[in-house]
mmCIF file of C-alpha atoms in Angstrom:
data_model
loop_
_atom_site.group_PDB
_atom_site.id
_atom_site.type_symbol
_atom_site.label_atom_id
_atom_site.label_comp_id
_atom_site.label_asym_id
_atom_site.label_seq_id
_atom_site.Cartn_x
_atom_site.Cartn_y
_atom_site.Cartn_z
ATOM 1 C CA UNK A 25 0.000 0.000 0.000
ATOM 2 C CA UNK A 26 3.007 2.339 -0.011
ATOM 3 C CA UNK A 27 3.573 2.386 -3.781
ATOM 4 C CA UNK A 28 1.690 1.995 -7.030
ATOM 5 C CA UNK A 29 2.673 0.998 -10.553
ATOM 6 C CA UNK A 30 4.155 3.883 -12.510
ATOM 7 C CA UNK A 31 4.105 4.923 -16.152
ATOM 8 C CA UNK A 32 5.939 8.149 -16.994
ATOM 9 C CA UNK A 33 8.884 10.047 -15.530
ATOM 10 C CA UNK A 34 6.688 12.714 -13.911
ATOM 11 C CA UNK A 35 5.006 11.459 -10.763
ATOM 12 C CA UNK A 36 1.216 11.204 -10.859
ATOM 13 C CA UNK A 37 -0.850 13.352 -8.470
ATOM 14 C CA UNK A 38 2.168 15.381 -7.397
ATOM 15 C CA UNK A 39 1.689 18.614 -9.309
ATOM 16 C CA UNK A 40 -1.530 20.589 -9.533
ATOM 17 C CA UNK A 41 -2.966 23.557 -11.444
ATOM 18 C CA UNK A 42 -2.222 21.870 -13.788
ATOM 19 C CA UNK A 43 -1.136 18.299 -13.116
ATOM 20 C CA UNK A 44 1.998 17.872 -15.249
ATOM 21 C CA UNK A 45 1.745 14.060 -15.330
ATOM 22 C CA UNK A 46 0.751 12.461 -18.641
ATOM 23 C CA UNK A 47 -0.905 9.066 -18.436
ATOM 24 C CA UNK A 48 -0.669 6.823 -21.515
ATOM 25 C CA UNK A 49 -4.025 5.830 -23.040
ATOM 26 C CA UNK A 50 -5.098 2.283 -22.237
ATOM 27 C CA UNK A 51 -4.353 1.085 -25.787
ATOM 28 C CA UNK A 52 -0.783 2.436 -25.633
ATOM 29 C CA UNK A 53 0.079 1.413 -22.068
ATOM 30 C CA UNK A 54 2.797 -1.211 -21.639
ATOM 31 C CA UNK A 55 1.749 -4.300 -19.738
ATOM 32 C CA UNK A 56 3.555 -7.136 -18.005
ATOM 33 C CA UNK A 57 3.578 -10.318 -20.070
ATOM 34 C CA UNK A 58 6.503 -12.743 -19.864
ATOM 35 C CA UNK A 59 5.093 -14.976 -22.596
ATOM 36 C CA UNK A 60 4.934 -12.032 -24.982
ATOM 37 C CA UNK A 61 8.510 -11.159 -23.985
ATOM 38 C CA UNK A 62 9.598 -14.643 -24.998
ATOM 39 C CA UNK A 63 7.851 -14.281 -28.354
ATOM 40 C CA UNK A 64 9.517 -10.916 -29.007
ATOM 41 C CA UNK A 65 12.950 -12.334 -28.173
ATOM 42 C CA UNK A 66 12.347 -15.285 -30.478
ATOM 43 C CA UNK A 67 11.248 -12.968 -33.274
ATOM 44 C CA UNK A 68 14.389 -10.860 -32.788
ATOM 45 C CA UNK A 69 16.574 -13.938 -33.174
ATOM 46 C CA UNK A 70 17.632 -14.346 -29.541
ATOM 47 C CA UNK A 71 16.908 -18.039 -29.086
ATOM 48 C CA UNK A 72 18.121 -20.847 -26.845
ATOM 49 C CA UNK A 73 19.638 -23.092 -29.484
ATOM 50 C CA UNK A 74 21.377 -25.602 -27.206
ATOM 51 C CA UNK A 75 18.570 -26.097 -24.686
ATOM 52 C CA UNK A 76 20.484 -24.890 -21.610
ATOM 53 C CA UNK A 77 17.819 -22.331 -20.741
ATOM 54 C CA UNK A 78 19.916 -19.305 -21.760
ATOM 55 C CA UNK A 79 19.296 -17.430 -24.991
ATOM 56 C CA UNK A 80 22.216 -16.617 -27.263
ATOM 57 C CA UNK A 81 23.328 -13.632 -29.285
ATOM 58 C CA UNK A 82 25.509 -14.636 -32.265
ATOM 59 C CA UNK A 83 26.121 -17.992 -30.596
ATOM 60 C CA UNK A 84 27.168 -16.541 -27.217
ATOM 61 C CA UNK A 85 24.973 -16.790 -24.094
ATOM 62 C CA UNK A 86 23.363 -13.478 -23.160
ATOM 63 C CA UNK A 87 24.866 -12.576 -19.775
ATOM 64 C CA UNK A 88 23.604 -9.288 -18.346
ATOM 65 C CA UNK A 89 24.527 -7.359 -15.197
ATOM 66 C CA UNK A 90 21.851 -5.904 -12.922
ATOM 67 C CA UNK A 91 23.017 -3.463 -10.259
ATOM 68 C CA UNK A 92 21.296 -1.543 -7.498
ATOM 69 C CA UNK A 93 22.120 0.605 -4.476
ATOM 70 C CA UNK A 94 23.576 -1.097 -1.426
ATOM 71 C CA UNK A 95 21.787 1.349 0.855
ATOM 72 C CA UNK A 96 18.263 0.391 -0.226
ATOM 73 C CA UNK A 97 16.680 -2.917 0.730
ATOM 74 C CA UNK A 98 13.674 -1.946 -1.386
ATOM 75 C CA UNK A 99 15.814 -1.714 -4.509
ATOM 76 C CA UNK A 100 17.485 -5.009 -3.658
ATOM 77 C CA UNK A 101 14.074 -6.678 -3.451
ATOM 78 C CA UNK A 102 13.193 -5.147 -6.823
ATOM 79 C CA UNK A 103 16.493 -6.454 -8.187
ATOM 80 C CA UNK A 104 15.626 -10.016 -7.141
ATOM 81 C CA UNK A 105 12.180 -9.806 -8.748
ATOM 82 C CA UNK A 106 13.539 -8.451 -12.028
ATOM 83 C CA UNK A 107 16.334 -11.046 -12.136
ATOM 84 C CA UNK A 108 13.750 -13.774 -11.619
ATOM 85 C CA UNK A 109 11.652 -12.501 -14.502
ATOM 86 C CA UNK A 110 14.679 -12.360 -16.791
ATOM 87 C CA UNK A 111 15.546 -15.928 -15.866
ATOM 88 C CA UNK A 112 12.015 -17.056 -16.744
ATOM 89 C CA UNK A 113 12.364 -15.696 -20.271
ATOM 90 C CA UNK A 114 15.822 -17.221 -20.777
ATOM 91 C CA UNK A 115 18.211 -14.375 -19.996
ATOM 92 C CA UNK A 116 21.050 -14.789 -17.528
ATOM 93 C CA UNK A 117 21.262 -11.961 -15.014
ATOM 94 C CA UNK A 118 24.157 -11.388 -12.625
ATOM 95 C CA UNK A 119 22.956 -9.241 -9.710
ATOM 96 C CA UNK A 120 25.167 -6.991 -7.575
ATOM 97 C CA UNK A 121 24.804 -4.159 -5.095
ATOM 98 C CA UNK A 122 27.148 -1.197 -4.761
ATOM 99 C CA UNK A 123 27.195 2.206 -3.126
ATOM 100 C CA UNK A 124 25.977 5.349 -4.853
ATOM 101 C CA UNK A 125 29.467 6.586 -5.624
ATOM 102 C CA UNK A 126 30.449 3.376 -7.383
ATOM 103 C CA UNK A 127 27.251 3.406 -9.444
ATOM 104 C CA UNK A 128 27.825 7.027 -10.396
ATOM 105 C CA UNK A 129 31.371 6.263 -11.513
ATOM 106 C CA UNK A 130 30.179 3.388 -13.718
ATOM 107 C CA UNK A 131 27.517 5.618 -15.276
ATOM 108 C CA UNK A 132 30.076 8.338 -16.069
ATOM 109 C CA UNK A 133 32.960 6.003 -16.908
ATOM 110 C CA UNK A 134 35.361 7.168 -19.598
ATOM 111 C CA UNK A 135 37.743 5.267 -21.863
ATOM 112 C CA UNK A 136 40.489 7.301 -23.498
ATOM 113 C CA UNK A 137 38.750 10.497 -22.392
ATOM 114 C CA UNK A 138 35.502 9.506 -24.116
ATOM 115 C CA UNK A 139 32.311 8.808 -22.199
ATOM 116 C CA UNK A 140 31.795 5.032 -22.068
ATOM 117 C CA UNK A 141 29.152 4.002 -19.486
ATOM 118 C CA UNK A 142 29.967 0.650 -17.903
ATOM 119 C CA UNK A 143 26.638 -0.923 -16.967
ATOM 120 C CA UNK A 144 23.816 -2.968 -18.472
ATOM 121 C CA UNK A 145 20.784 -2.434 -16.218
ATOM 122 C CA UNK A 146 20.475 -0.676 -12.878
ATOM 123 C CA UNK A 147 17.761 0.102 -10.359
ATOM 124 C CA UNK A 148 17.789 3.504 -8.707
ATOM 125 C CA UNK A 149 15.316 6.207 -7.770
ATOM 126 C CA UNK A 150 14.721 9.951 -7.564
ATOM 127 C CA UNK A 151 12.478 12.419 -5.781
ATOM 128 C CA UNK A 152 10.171 14.769 -7.635
ATOM 129 C CA UNK A 153 11.415 18.351 -7.807
ATOM 130 C CA UNK A 154 9.239 21.399 -7.270
ATOM 131 C CA UNK A 155 9.185 21.919 -11.040
ATOM 132 C CA UNK A 156 9.131 19.070 -13.616
ATOM 133 C CA UNK A 157 11.705 20.849 -15.750
ATOM 134 C CA UNK A 158 14.447 19.374 -13.568
ATOM 135 C CA UNK A 159 13.844 15.687 -14.323
ATOM 136 C CA UNK A 160 12.863 16.459 -17.918
ATOM 137 C CA UNK A 161 16.188 18.226 -18.433
ATOM 138 C CA UNK A 162 18.101 15.050 -17.548
ATOM 139 C CA UNK A 163 17.005 13.475 -20.842
ATOM 140 C CA UNK A 164 18.352 16.232 -23.084
ATOM 141 C CA UNK A 165 21.395 15.628 -25.252
ATOM 142 C CA UNK A 166 23.244 18.423 -23.415
ATOM 143 C CA UNK A 167 23.157 16.398 -20.184
ATOM 144 C CA UNK A 168 25.000 13.368 -21.577
ATOM 145 C CA UNK A 169 28.092 12.981 -19.439
ATOM 146 C CA UNK A 170 26.464 14.924 -16.620
ATOM 147 C CA UNK A 171 22.950 14.357 -15.241
ATOM 148 C CA UNK A 172 21.954 11.981 -18.064
ATOM 149 C CA UNK A 173 22.631 8.484 -16.786
ATOM 150 C CA UNK A 174 21.015 6.798 -19.810
ATOM 151 C CA UNK A 175 22.779 8.747 -22.587
ATOM 152 C CA UNK A 176 19.454 9.439 -24.303
ATOM 153 C CA UNK A 177 19.386 11.812 -27.272
ATOM 154 C CA UNK A 178 16.419 12.894 -29.373
ATOM 155 C CA UNK A 179 16.437 16.203 -31.334
ATOM 156 C CA UNK A 180 12.631 16.451 -31.210
ATOM 157 C CA UNK A 181 12.688 16.058 -27.437
ATOM 158 C CA UNK A 182 15.479 18.654 -27.093
ATOM 159 C CA UNK A 183 13.451 21.176 -29.110
ATOM 160 C CA UNK A 184 10.354 20.615 -26.973
ATOM 161 C CA UNK A 185 12.391 21.013 -23.791
ATOM 162 C CA UNK A 186 13.745 24.372 -24.935
ATOM 163 C CA UNK A 187 10.260 25.502 -25.950
ATOM 164 C CA UNK A 188 8.597 24.533 -22.659
ATOM 165 C CA UNK A 189 11.328 26.359 -20.737
ATOM 166 C CA UNK A 190 10.311 29.595 -22.499
ATOM 167 C CA UNK A 191 6.546 29.036 -22.211
ATOM 168 C CA UNK A 192 4.847 31.098 -19.501
ATOM 169 C CA UNK A 193 1.241 29.951 -19.902
ATOM 170 C CA UNK A 194 0.718 26.861 -17.661
ATOM 171 C CA UNK A 195 -1.768 25.196 -20.001
ATOM 172 C CA UNK A 196 0.412 25.640 -23.066
ATOM 173 C CA UNK A 197 3.455 24.425 -21.145
ATOM 174 C CA UNK A 198 1.601 21.318 -19.968
ATOM 175 C CA UNK A 199 0.790 20.428 -23.586
ATOM 176 C CA UNK A 200 4.509 20.528 -24.415
ATOM 177 C CA UNK A 201 5.452 18.531 -21.320
ATOM 178 C CA UNK A 202 2.821 15.935 -22.231
ATOM 179 C CA UNK A 203 4.453 15.523 -25.643
ATOM 180 C CA UNK A 204 7.849 15.072 -24.000
ATOM 181 C CA UNK A 205 6.532 12.393 -21.653
ATOM 182 C CA UNK A 206 4.904 10.598 -24.566
ATOM 183 C CA UNK A 207 8.230 10.538 -26.449
ATOM 184 C CA UNK A 208 10.074 9.206 -23.396
ATOM 185 C CA UNK A 209 7.395 6.589 -22.792
ATOM 186 C CA UNK A 210 7.642 5.323 -26.368
ATOM 187 C CA UNK A 211 11.455 5.363 -26.488
ATOM 188 C CA UNK A 212 11.832 3.995 -22.931
ATOM 189 C CA UNK A 213 15.267 5.252 -21.865
ATOM 190 C CA UNK A 214 13.840 4.511 -18.413
ATOM 191 C CA UNK A 215 11.377 1.797 -17.440
ATOM 192 C CA UNK A 216 9.566 3.468 -14.572
ATOM 193 C CA UNK A 217 8.557 0.857 -12.018
ATOM 194 C CA UNK A 218 6.677 2.567 -9.196
ATOM 195 C CA UNK A 219 5.621 5.797 -7.523
ATOM 196 C CA UNK A 220 6.414 5.163 -3.882
ATOM 197 C CA UNK A 221 5.396 7.007 -0.747
ATOM 198 C CA UNK A 222 7.842 8.535 1.710
ATOM 199 C CA UNK A 223 7.212 7.651 5.320
ATOM 200 C CA UNK A 224 8.251 10.386 7.756
ATOM 201 C CA UNK A 225 8.219 10.535 11.544
ATOM 202 C CA UNK A 226 8.523 13.753 13.493
ATOM 203 C CA UNK A 227 7.654 14.899 17.002
ATOM 204 C CA UNK A 228 4.624 17.213 17.103
ATOM 205 C CA UNK A 229 4.390 16.988 20.899
ATOM 206 C CA UNK A 230 7.545 19.040 21.448
ATOM 207 C CA UNK A 231 8.051 20.810 18.127
ATOM 208 C CA UNK A 232 5.834 22.983 15.912
ATOM 209 C CA UNK A 233 5.958 24.804 12.582
ATOM 210 C CA UNK A 234 6.297 21.821 10.244
ATOM 211 C CA UNK A 235 5.364 22.646 6.637
ATOM 212 C CA UNK A 236 5.046 20.238 3.710
ATOM 213 C CA UNK A 237 6.555 21.301 0.378
ATOM 214 C CA UNK A 238 4.695 21.245 -1.949
ATOM 215 C CA UNK A 239 1.821 21.949 0.440
ATOM 216 C CA UNK A 240 -0.200 18.924 1.612
ATOM 217 C CA UNK A 241 1.549 16.381 -0.634
ATOM 218 C CA UNK A 242 5.257 17.108 -0.297
ATOM 219 C CA UNK A 243 7.938 16.149 2.206
ATOM 220 C CA UNK A 244 8.095 17.799 5.588
ATOM 221 C CA UNK A 245 11.538 16.586 6.541
ATOM 222 C CA UNK A 246 14.316 16.297 4.013
ATOM 223 C CA UNK A 247 14.706 12.657 2.969
ATOM 224 C CA UNK A 248 17.976 11.469 1.486
ATOM 225 C CA UNK A 249 18.485 13.432 -1.741
ATOM 226 C CA UNK A 250 14.883 14.628 -1.728
ATOM 227 C CA UNK A 251 13.018 17.896 -1.553
ATOM 228 C CA UNK A 252 11.612 19.541 1.514
ATOM 229 C CA UNK A 253 10.764 23.140 2.102
ATOM 230 C CA UNK A 254 13.740 25.144 3.319
ATOM 231 C CA UNK A 255 11.225 27.169 5.293
ATOM 232 C CA UNK A 256 11.204 24.337 7.836
ATOM 233 C CA UNK A 257 14.697 25.336 8.934
ATOM 234 C CA UNK A 258 13.225 28.678 9.991
ATOM 235 C CA UNK A 259 9.702 27.683 11.045
ATOM 236 C CA UNK A 260 10.291 24.617 13.214
ATOM 237 C CA UNK A 261 10.654 25.597 16.863
ATOM 238 C CA UNK A 262 10.166 24.051 20.312
ATOM 239 C CA UNK A 263 6.664 24.147 21.729
ATOM 240 C CA UNK A 264 6.245 26.254 24.811
ATOM 241 C CA UNK A 265 4.184 25.642 27.951
ATOM 242 C CA UNK A 266 3.383 22.182 29.240
ATOM 243 C CA UNK A 267 5.108 20.350 26.405
ATOM 244 C CA UNK A 268 8.341 22.285 26.937
ATOM 245 C CA UNK A 269 8.220 21.751 30.686
ATOM 246 C CA UNK A 270 7.639 18.046 30.214
ATOM 247 C CA UNK A 271 10.750 17.837 28.017
ATOM 248 C CA UNK A 272 12.938 19.170 30.806
ATOM 249 C CA UNK A 273 12.926 22.941 30.403
ATOM 250 C CA UNK A 274 14.740 25.409 28.226
ATOM 251 C CA UNK A 275 18.191 23.843 28.593
ATOM 252 C CA UNK A 276 17.029 20.582 27.056
ATOM 253 C CA UNK A 277 15.213 22.465 24.313
ATOM 254 C CA UNK A 278 18.355 24.445 23.560
ATOM 255 C CA UNK A 279 20.494 21.322 23.174
ATOM 256 C CA UNK A 280 17.806 19.643 21.093
ATOM 257 C CA UNK A 281 17.691 22.710 18.867
ATOM 258 C CA UNK A 282 21.474 22.593 18.449
ATOM 259 C CA UNK A 283 21.320 18.900 17.578
ATOM 260 C CA UNK A 284 18.639 19.547 14.980
ATOM 261 C CA UNK A 285 20.753 22.321 13.449
ATOM 262 C CA UNK A 286 23.709 19.955 13.109
ATOM 263 C CA UNK A 287 21.553 17.340 11.397
ATOM 264 C CA UNK A 288 20.146 19.927 8.994
ATOM 265 C CA UNK A 289 23.627 21.064 7.953
ATOM 266 C CA UNK A 290 24.704 17.469 7.362
ATOM 267 C CA UNK A 291 21.693 16.798 5.189
ATOM 268 C CA UNK A 292 22.156 19.918 3.139
ATOM 269 C CA UNK A 293 25.781 19.039 2.424
ATOM 270 C CA UNK A 294 24.783 15.527 1.491
ATOM 271 C CA UNK A 295 22.130 16.861 -0.861
ATOM 272 C CA UNK A 296 24.589 19.168 -2.599
ATOM 273 C CA UNK A 297 27.123 16.382 -3.090
ATOM 274 C CA UNK A 298 24.399 14.052 -4.383
ATOM 275 C CA UNK A 299 23.062 16.647 -6.795
ATOM 276 C CA UNK A 300 26.393 16.641 -8.597
ATOM 277 C CA UNK A 301 25.833 13.013 -9.507
ATOM 278 C CA UNK A 302 23.206 11.673 -11.905
ATOM 279 C CA UNK A 303 19.615 11.880 -10.707
ATOM 280 C CA UNK A 304 18.362 8.412 -11.436
ATOM 281 C CA UNK A 305 14.879 7.075 -11.200
ATOM 282 C CA UNK A 306 13.798 3.503 -10.685
ATOM 283 C CA UNK A 307 14.523 1.988 -14.043
#
């Protein structure tokens, strides 16, 4: 109950006035069908000719690598599911976990000074930004070697991105963003698996001033590499009166406030460092 199947790179029910998410029509929506996958592989010439259960490409067994983040048990569970599905359709999948830095280095790997990404398939994730232009920009040709982890390039998409960035009218801009999502959905540089919920815990008995960003649907606290309103760093304060007295008086509140400030600084630094690496969604 904490996630739902996803379609496009812009999260559903996140933006409003207007909602920038584009949902594929039922006739165009990709389904999940392992038998059809087998048929498509057969038709493409990737068959198991020796009966060992592994399909071949030009006589060599297809051996793929699937990587995910070591810090996420959720992604590791996804990795196991995906590897199992690949095995069912006759594709060998070697699964590994590694830290974010190692994944980022493989994505931006260079050989002889030329960008040469060293990965087959990986599972990662991203948080929605306050404006969809951020994630949409990662698929432009200009971001290859930087925020583009998939190396996707499409001149039509690039032109639409530039046009939407100059479009002031929200309705007209949404129409352009819808076209961009449709192109990405058809070309599938990412296979978007799920829109998942963030679970946050914070103490409203002793602290007040929490504000979600975006309002009502966004994060209150800053999750790892996510978005939360910076206003919280100014608005959150200790409650006064009975709640403050129960916590041990002003001295305790002061030290708690100092501790919170230290945590906030650490998270901000972590966010800045992370932002310099590719923003990857579950793919």
